[in-house]
Amino acid sequence: MLDYTGELDRALQALHDEGRYRTFIDIERQRGQFPHAVWRRPDGSERPVTVWCGNDYLGMGQHPVVLEAMHEAIDATGAGSGGTRNISGTTVYHKRLESELADLHGKEAALLFTSAYIANDATLSTLPKLFPGLIIYSDALNHASMIEGIRRNGGTKRIFRHNDVAHLREMLAADDPMAPKLIAFESVYSMDGDFGPMAEICDLAEEFGALTYLDEVHAVGMYGPRGGGIAERDGLVDRIDIVNGTLAKAFGVMGGYIAASAKMCDAIRSYAPGFIFTTSLPPAVAAGAAASVRHLKTDQALRERHQTQAQILKLRLKGLGLPLIDHGSHIVPVIVGDPKHTKKISDMLLQDFGIYVQPINFPTVPRGTERLRFTPSPVHGPGEIDALVRAMDQLWSHCALNRAVLSA
C-alpha cells in the first residue's frame, strides 16, 4: 500500500530543500493605519510591522468611502448573497458594480466574478465554445490564470516570446487566415513591472482579424485619467475587445471581472461554468468595490502620489547600487537570484527591522531571478521609505560581505 503521508512529506521536503516553501506571516491590518500592521508571531507575541508587499496599491481597503458603503450594504442586506448569480445571487449591488466597471472601460457591459483568476480562467476556457476552431496567441509571461484557462479550453494555442511583436506576427501569418483568432496579453506584468506593447498588438489584431484580450489587473485604478488602466491612458480602449481586471488590488476589496460588448458578456455568462456554478460575491463586497471604482474615477491626485512614491523608492534603492528592475511602472523588484538567500533576507527584514516583504520564487518567476518585490503606496511616506532604505543598505552590505550567513 502506498504511504500517502510519506509522499506528502517528500513533496513538502522538496520545497524546503530548494528554499521555495512558502510561509504565511500572520498579520492584522489596523483600520486607518495602513501600511502599518501587527505581526502575530508563532510564540504568541506581537510586533508592529510595515507592509511593503501588499497589493492594496492605493490603500483603498482602508478608505472611508469604501468602508461606509460596505457597512450600509451589510446593514441593509446581511452577509452573503444567498446563491449563484443565476439563482437568487444577483442583487442591485452586483448590477451597480457591473455598470460602474463597464463605464470605467468604455464598454457596453461587464461581468463580475469572485476573483480575477476565475474571470481569466472561466473566460479563456469558454471562448473556444463560442468560436469553434479558435487559436489563442498568448504572451509567454502571461499570468497563471490566463495560462490555465487557455490550457483547459482544449483549443489551439500559440505561445509568443514575451513582448515580441515580430514573433507574434510570424505565428499569425503562419496560421489559416480564416481561423478565428485571439491575442491574450497583459498591460503591466506584475513581476518585472514592464508594459505590454499594446498599440503594436492591436495593429496586428486588426491586420489578421484577431480579437484582443487584455489583462489590466495591475493597472486598473492606477493608470489613466479615470483609473481605466493602460488602455485608457494610451487611448486604446476602443481597440480592446475584452478587458480583465481585479477589485482586490488598487480598488482594495475583492473580486474580478471582464468588460466587453454586451453580447460577449452575455455569452460568457451563459456558457462559462466558472461563472454559472459559483456563489456570487457578498453584496457588501460588491457595494464597497463599486464605491472604490466610483471614487477613483475622480481621484487623480491619489494616482499621482502613488507614482511619485514609487519613483522615490526606486531612486533611493538605485542609489544603494541594488539590482533593481525599473520599467517605469509602480512595481519595484529587487533581484536576489537565489531562493534561500531571498527567504533569508525577507526573514531578516521582518525580524530585525519590522519590514514585511514576501520572497518571490519559482514558479512565480524563473529560477535564478528570485526577488523581493516592493509595492509602495501613496501612504508609504518619507519615514517608511527611509526605514526601508536604511534596512536594505545595512542588510545588503552585510549579505555581500558574509554570504555564509545567508546559507546558514
XYZ file of C-alpha atoms in Angstrom:
408
model
C 0.000 0.000 0.000
C 1.256 3.451 -0.868
C 2.479 5.526 2.070
C 0.352 8.592 1.342
C 1.694 10.544 4.308
C 5.230 9.743 3.257
C 4.529 11.038 -0.248
C 3.215 14.294 1.215
C 6.338 14.567 3.371
C 8.510 14.009 0.318
C 6.733 16.674 -1.720
C 6.903 19.251 1.066
C 10.521 18.457 1.898
C 11.469 19.080 -1.724
C 10.183 22.626 -1.367
C 12.103 23.095 1.888
C 15.296 21.773 0.291
C 15.029 24.231 -2.594
C 14.176 27.139 -0.299
C 10.775 27.522 -2.009
C 8.499 26.518 0.856
C 6.035 29.355 1.409
C 5.473 30.583 4.947
C 2.362 32.527 5.886
C 3.003 35.597 8.002
C 0.061 36.279 10.311
C -0.627 39.993 10.217
C -3.528 42.062 11.452
C -4.264 45.137 9.407
C -5.382 48.080 11.513
C -8.089 50.374 10.234
C -6.705 53.774 9.363
C -3.101 52.701 9.948
C -2.143 51.165 6.582
C 0.631 50.332 5.665
C 1.272 49.574 9.332
C 0.041 46.308 10.795
C 0.667 43.910 13.664
C 2.646 40.725 13.133
C 1.445 37.905 15.372
C 4.475 35.696 15.912
C 4.267 31.911 16.313
C 5.110 32.252 20.030
C 2.064 34.479 20.561
C 3.952 37.749 20.869
C 3.198 40.765 18.694
C 5.345 43.210 16.760
C 4.416 46.256 14.664
C 5.424 45.906 11.013
C 5.244 47.948 7.841
C 3.727 46.052 4.921
C 5.788 46.530 1.739
C 4.393 43.703 -0.402
C 0.643 44.259 -0.361
C -1.489 44.582 -3.476
C -3.748 47.213 -1.907
C -1.774 49.604 -4.072
C -3.666 52.790 -3.214
C -4.786 51.972 0.319
C -8.437 51.881 -0.773
C -9.070 48.918 1.524
C -8.965 51.477 4.349
C -10.730 54.349 2.584
C -13.786 55.805 4.376
C -15.983 55.794 1.243
C -15.378 52.056 0.797
C -15.952 51.179 4.439
C -19.100 53.288 4.623
C -20.573 51.629 1.549
C -19.840 48.173 2.935
C -21.365 48.989 6.316
C -24.509 50.329 4.681
C -24.873 47.257 2.479
C -24.352 44.723 5.237
C -26.805 46.567 7.489
C -29.336 46.576 4.667
C -28.928 43.058 3.273
C -26.933 40.872 5.661
C -23.761 38.905 4.985
C -23.980 36.568 1.999
C -25.539 36.792 -1.442
C -27.568 33.633 -0.969
C -26.733 31.890 -4.213
C -25.188 31.905 -7.644
C -25.868 34.794 -9.980
C -28.448 32.634 -11.765
C -30.213 31.510 -8.602
C -31.033 34.401 -6.240
C -27.443 35.723 -6.069
C -27.852 38.791 -8.281
C -28.586 41.925 -6.276
C -28.778 45.613 -7.055
C -25.223 45.898 -5.682
C -23.847 43.469 -8.253
C -25.628 45.273 -11.083
C -24.401 48.682 -9.912
C -20.846 47.415 -9.750
C -21.017 45.941 -13.256
C -22.385 49.239 -14.524
C -19.509 51.142 -12.909
C -16.980 48.739 -14.447
C -18.484 48.930 -17.936
C -18.344 52.712 -17.722
C -14.760 52.611 -16.432
C -13.576 50.725 -19.503
C -15.867 52.336 -22.052
C -17.622 49.039 -22.786
C -21.258 48.081 -23.172
C -21.200 45.628 -20.280
C -19.169 43.984 -17.570
C -19.407 40.614 -15.856
C -18.448 40.116 -12.212
C -16.559 37.063 -10.916
C -15.312 36.089 -7.462
C -11.702 36.804 -8.491
C -9.686 37.962 -11.490
C -8.144 34.475 -11.573
C -11.566 32.933 -12.056
C -12.509 35.628 -14.577
C -9.446 34.804 -16.705
C -9.768 31.057 -16.322
C -13.508 30.939 -16.979
C -13.475 33.330 -19.920
C -10.440 31.957 -21.752
C -11.575 28.359 -21.276
C -15.040 29.197 -22.628
C -14.163 31.224 -25.734
C -13.458 28.169 -27.967
C -17.015 27.017 -27.287
C -18.224 30.299 -28.736
C -15.739 30.429 -31.612
C -15.035 26.857 -32.828
C -11.505 26.465 -34.123
C -10.280 29.479 -32.144
C -6.493 29.927 -31.989
C -5.259 31.775 -28.904
C -1.904 33.560 -29.060
C -0.578 34.013 -25.530
C 2.388 36.016 -24.250
C 4.960 33.720 -22.636
C 4.801 35.622 -19.342
C 1.034 35.789 -19.004
C -0.379 35.172 -15.541
C -1.031 31.627 -14.353
C -4.791 32.195 -14.531
C -4.570 33.003 -18.240
C -2.295 30.031 -18.866
C -4.673 27.711 -17.034
C -7.738 28.967 -18.879
C -6.018 28.581 -22.244
C -4.698 25.127 -21.310
C -8.107 23.861 -20.235
C -10.090 25.068 -23.220
C -8.990 22.222 -25.465
C -8.345 24.537 -28.383
C -5.243 25.502 -30.309
C -2.732 27.769 -28.614
C 0.443 29.556 -29.644
C 2.946 30.993 -27.166
C 4.869 34.009 -28.419
C 8.043 35.285 -26.774
C 7.410 37.919 -24.140
C 6.524 41.273 -25.714
C 7.999 40.056 -29.034
C 5.688 41.537 -31.647
C 7.759 40.158 -34.539
C 7.391 36.616 -33.173
C 3.651 37.139 -32.756
C 3.426 38.337 -36.360
C 5.217 35.203 -37.583
C 2.722 32.998 -35.770
C -0.320 34.903 -37.011
C 0.943 34.858 -40.582
C 1.584 31.095 -40.474
C -1.974 30.163 -39.486
C -5.114 29.828 -41.576
C -6.288 33.389 -42.318
C -9.903 32.268 -41.960
C -9.457 30.724 -38.487
C -10.839 32.729 -35.551
C -8.008 34.207 -33.501
C -7.486 35.894 -30.145
C -4.366 37.565 -28.729
C -4.093 37.404 -24.917
C -1.627 39.663 -23.122
C -1.184 41.947 -20.110
C -0.780 45.697 -19.774
C 1.563 45.600 -16.751
C 3.449 42.387 -15.991
C 3.498 42.077 -12.241
C 6.894 40.539 -11.564
C 9.140 42.805 -13.685
C 6.770 45.763 -13.902
C 7.145 46.095 -17.676
C 4.412 47.140 -20.086
C 2.936 45.153 -22.957
C 3.287 46.679 -26.467
C -0.431 47.295 -26.644
C -0.654 49.542 -29.713
C 1.525 47.198 -31.787
C -0.507 44.164 -30.708
C -3.732 45.964 -31.600
C -2.266 46.738 -35.033
C -1.556 43.045 -35.582
C -5.003 42.077 -34.327
C -6.635 44.358 -36.872
C -4.346 43.181 -39.671
C -5.018 39.482 -39.025
C -8.638 39.739 -37.863
C -7.987 38.704 -34.249
C -9.787 39.592 -31.049
C -7.775 41.204 -28.246
C -7.884 40.018 -24.634
C -6.150 42.341 -22.178
C -5.365 41.642 -18.527
C -5.269 45.019 -16.740
C -5.115 43.572 -13.223
C -2.020 45.529 -12.188
C -3.142 48.743 -13.892
C -6.830 49.338 -13.176
C -7.378 52.172 -10.742
C -3.769 53.346 -11.079
C -3.338 54.437 -14.698
C -5.447 56.565 -16.996
C -7.353 59.768 -16.212
C -10.166 57.776 -14.532
C -8.210 54.694 -13.496
C -9.235 52.665 -16.529
C -5.728 51.244 -16.930
C -3.053 51.452 -19.599
C -5.588 51.102 -22.420
C -7.314 54.257 -21.191
C -4.014 56.055 -20.579
C -2.837 55.322 -24.129
C -6.172 55.930 -25.845
C -6.597 52.309 -26.936
C -9.853 51.384 -25.196
C -11.796 51.020 -28.442
C -9.227 48.566 -29.825
C -9.510 46.100 -26.934
C -12.305 43.544 -27.186
C -12.178 42.000 -23.702
C -10.639 43.572 -20.593
C -9.924 41.574 -17.454
C -9.498 43.396 -14.165
C -9.476 42.907 -10.418
C -11.196 44.558 -7.491
C -8.659 43.204 -4.990
C -5.641 45.388 -5.784
C -5.976 49.119 -6.491
C -9.680 49.029 -5.611
C -8.874 47.443 -2.257
C -11.740 44.949 -1.934
C -12.251 41.572 -3.663
C -13.435 40.128 -6.951
C -12.638 40.143 -10.640
C -14.410 40.941 -13.870
C -14.371 41.207 -17.609
C -15.638 44.206 -19.580
C -16.634 43.777 -23.225
C -19.577 44.043 -25.589
C -22.987 43.203 -24.224
C -23.183 40.090 -26.405
C -19.729 38.888 -25.335
C -20.607 39.235 -21.644
C -23.958 37.571 -22.219
C -22.307 34.621 -23.964
C -19.680 34.143 -21.235
C -22.407 34.458 -18.597
C -24.411 31.770 -20.363
C -21.639 29.267 -21.129
C -18.829 29.593 -18.542
C -19.071 27.021 -15.710
C -16.785 29.202 -13.582
C -19.498 31.835 -13.607
C -22.624 29.703 -13.652
C -21.803 27.437 -10.717
C -20.101 29.867 -8.317
C -21.821 31.671 -5.449
C -21.731 35.386 -6.126
C -19.787 37.903 -4.079
C -21.447 39.171 -0.886
C -23.481 42.330 -1.539
C -21.336 44.294 0.915
C -18.190 43.427 -1.074
C -19.857 44.494 -4.313
C -21.001 47.738 -2.687
C -17.521 48.511 -1.394
C -15.946 47.764 -4.756
C -18.449 49.970 -6.587
C -17.728 52.830 -4.179
C -13.988 52.384 -4.731
C -14.288 52.341 -8.525
C -16.558 55.378 -8.456
C -14.195 57.303 -6.164
C -11.046 56.539 -8.146
C -12.612 57.793 -11.359
C -12.123 61.297 -9.950
C -9.115 60.972 -7.606
C -6.221 61.618 -9.974
C -4.242 63.142 -7.090
C -4.076 59.749 -5.372
C -2.737 58.139 -8.551
C -0.107 60.848 -8.883
C 1.027 60.399 -5.272
C 1.304 56.678 -5.863
C 3.562 57.156 -8.879
C 5.649 59.709 -7.015
C 6.266 57.377 -4.083
C 7.243 54.555 -6.444
C 9.696 56.821 -8.268
C 11.221 57.993 -4.996
C 11.699 54.447 -3.726
C 13.295 53.308 -6.978
C 15.648 56.288 -6.968
C 16.677 55.642 -3.371
C 17.286 51.916 -3.938
C 19.221 52.595 -7.122
C 21.383 54.933 -5.066
C 22.417 51.920 -2.992
C 23.505 50.090 -6.136
C 20.888 47.359 -5.721
C 19.959 45.175 -8.736
C 16.608 46.841 -9.335
C 14.368 46.326 -12.371
C 12.768 49.593 -13.494
C 10.426 49.681 -16.482
C 8.652 52.833 -15.347
C 5.723 51.232 -13.552
C 4.808 51.243 -9.864
C 6.312 47.791 -9.233
C 9.762 47.692 -7.595
C 11.520 44.296 -7.906
C 14.989 43.791 -6.394
C 16.672 40.680 -7.798
C 18.407 38.371 -5.320
C 18.793 35.378 -7.629
C 18.619 32.501 -5.147
C 15.559 31.172 -3.275
C 17.324 30.512 0.033
C 19.025 33.894 0.028
C 15.766 35.617 -0.843
C 13.955 33.906 2.018
C 16.769 34.730 4.437
C 16.737 38.416 3.550
C 12.949 38.504 3.846
C 13.153 36.869 7.280
C 15.828 39.291 8.483
C 13.885 42.309 7.261
C 10.860 41.131 9.212
C 12.593 40.016 12.396
C 15.242 42.712 12.674
C 13.576 45.742 11.098
C 9.810 45.166 11.215
C 9.597 45.309 7.429
C 7.376 42.736 5.729
C 8.141 41.816 2.120
C 7.404 38.319 0.902
C 10.046 36.442 -1.141
C 9.080 35.723 -4.752
C 10.408 32.388 -6.015
C 9.856 29.833 -8.779
C 7.342 29.104 -10.288
C 6.094 32.682 -9.941
C 9.369 33.851 -11.506
C 12.038 31.872 -13.416
C 14.751 30.139 -11.425
C 17.720 32.408 -10.879
C 15.564 35.555 -10.796
C 14.189 35.164 -7.261
C 13.411 38.562 -5.835
C 11.936 40.879 -3.262
C 9.020 42.761 -4.817
C 8.207 46.055 -3.127
C 4.856 47.740 -3.737
C 4.880 51.329 -2.476
C 1.584 53.117 -1.966
C 0.573 56.765 -1.519
C 0.688 56.257 2.256
C 4.229 54.875 2.353
C 5.641 58.221 3.389
C 9.184 59.546 3.882
C 9.524 57.805 7.262
C 8.601 54.394 5.890
C 10.826 54.829 2.843
C 13.780 55.977 4.969
C 13.398 52.949 7.235
C 13.281 50.563 4.284
C 16.284 52.109 2.542
C 18.376 52.033 5.747
C 17.440 48.398 6.343
C 18.234 47.352 2.784
C 21.536 49.222 2.867
C 22.616 47.583 6.110
C 21.333 44.128 5.212
C 22.576 44.060 1.630
C 26.057 45.166 2.689
C 26.080 42.527 5.410
C 24.966 39.839 2.974
C 27.550 40.824 0.373
C 30.356 40.571 2.948
C 29.148 37.408 4.590
C 27.279 35.151 2.186
C 27.721 32.323 4.653
C 25.087 33.957 6.831
C 22.544 33.566 4.083
C 23.492 29.933 3.529
C 23.143 29.016 7.167
